[in-house]
Amino acid sequence: MAQILAPSAQWQMRIAKNSADVNPLTMKTWSSIVMKQNKKGSVKSSGRFKVCALQSDNSTINRLEQLLNLDVTPYTDKIIAEYIWIGGSGIDVRSKSRTISKPVKHPSELPKWNYDGSSTGQAPGEDSEVILYPQAIFKDPFRGGNNILVVCDAYTPAGEPIPTNKRHRAAQIFSDPKVVAEVPWYGIEQEYTLLQTNVKWPLGWPVGGYPGPQGPYYCGAGADKSFGRDISDAHYKACLYAGINISGTNGEVMPGQWEFQVGPSVGIEAGDHIWCARYLLERITEQAGVVLSLDPKPIEGDWNGAGCHTNYSTKTMREEGGFEVIKKAILNLSLRHKEHISAYGEGNERRLTGKHETASIDTFSWGVANRGCSIRVGRDTEKEGKGYLEDRRPASNMDPYVVTSLLAETTLLWEPTLEAEALAAQKLSLKV
């Protein structure tokens, strides 16, 4: 019943001109809320929005827009903090807002909070209180001003991390002196798929049908090749505004699929930034009337899946002679392949088939410049004798806290037996 005003047709929800009258105060009357643009087409303010609806009183719409864009800074020191946490599925993000008496700069200045865990699948009804611990702060691109987004992890009232709190264990690993000394860097490539709201079919695809075969869509331009660019660009700017260390974005091989990259980030920061970036993407697709999917194989058949390739290096990998350290890390990763696969995302077996730029889920492999391997090493790393490795196994729905900390644990803290190491080295043709 509503229409989104956006530059491209792919964002529009079309309606018949003769739709029945609807109460202007019902949710069906309102459209999504999108970033207001000035006359030149650039974003005027990260905290400004424009509300658009059909068959509604214009003065009502204007008043709502005015309130959404209201700058309260001259009238109060209070700010709005949006507390964000991971829900019961381990992949969904939840949030709620509270007023803070003044601007803050560090999570330690914020109070703990609680929520009803029985409504998120994280606690029983008879003991439903779950406690939120603020861990990272980002600027809020939706509200602007001094308002903030707060990434939290969740604990029982007794102070024990709940099962979906993977950050707690990751923080322990990243605080180990051996890991701290190696200053682990991560660059994470988050792929995602945009779906049409009602039919859950990729954006730009004919409903019930298929576009032309893969080939022209990767980094493509044009109305018949790129679907959802406005969402990708809006997300890019929102991340930069928030303070997320986003480093790039591009259209992916399957039409309607996109990727953004975050990093290099050090230690636990990588997980905090990816989760906040995912939250921003959920909010932006919500406003655009599009569904975000992190399914690792959203469309069966001859179509690429969606991964979350994780680039990783340590201090010694980045120094002279680092390639030998990388090869030792690859050897360790080969010996814990099953442990990593089990932690790298649900449904990954549908993606890691040995086709579409993936390795088989059952077999560990590595190679230089080979995108069909479990672990890829770049040509520059081989040539310079130092650099990083790319773990291509993680699925798009992986938990970045789990993946980043597991990489550090396996390569820096875990030691195989000499016999196992020798056998693995022989199998992988690695001279370590």
PDB file of C-alpha atoms in Angstrom, residues 72-80 99-104 146-147:
ATOM      1  CA  VAL A  72      17.285  17.652  20.179  1.00  0.00           C
ATOM      2  CA  THR A  73      20.919  18.589  20.890  1.00  0.00           C
ATOM      3  CA  PRO A  74      20.184  22.303  21.657  1.00  0.00           C
ATOM      4  CA  TYR A  75      17.545  21.308  24.218  1.00  0.00           C
ATOM      5  CA  THR A  76      19.052  18.414  26.171  1.00  0.00           C
ATOM      6  CA  ASP A  77      22.310  16.620  26.907  1.00  0.00           C
ATOM      7  CA  LYS A  78      20.498  13.297  26.794  1.00  0.00           C
ATOM      8  CA  ILE A  79      21.197  10.846  23.981  1.00  0.00           C
ATOM      9  CA  ILE A  80      19.599   7.685  22.631  1.00  0.00           C
ATOM     10  CA  THR A  99      17.975   7.231  27.123  1.00  0.00           C
ATOM     11  CA  ILE A 100      21.427   8.053  28.485  1.00  0.00           C
ATOM     12  CA  SER A 101      21.875  11.221  30.543  1.00  0.00           C
ATOM     13  CA  LYS A 102      24.843  12.559  28.533  1.00  0.00           C
ATOM     14  CA  PRO A 103      27.143  11.673  25.614  1.00  0.00           C
ATOM     15  CA  VAL A 104      29.613   8.855  26.295  1.00  0.00           C
ATOM     16  CA  ASN A 146      25.457  12.227  19.676  1.00  0.00           C
ATOM     17  CA  ASN A 147      23.249   9.152  19.534  1.00  0.00           C
TER      18      ASN A 147
END
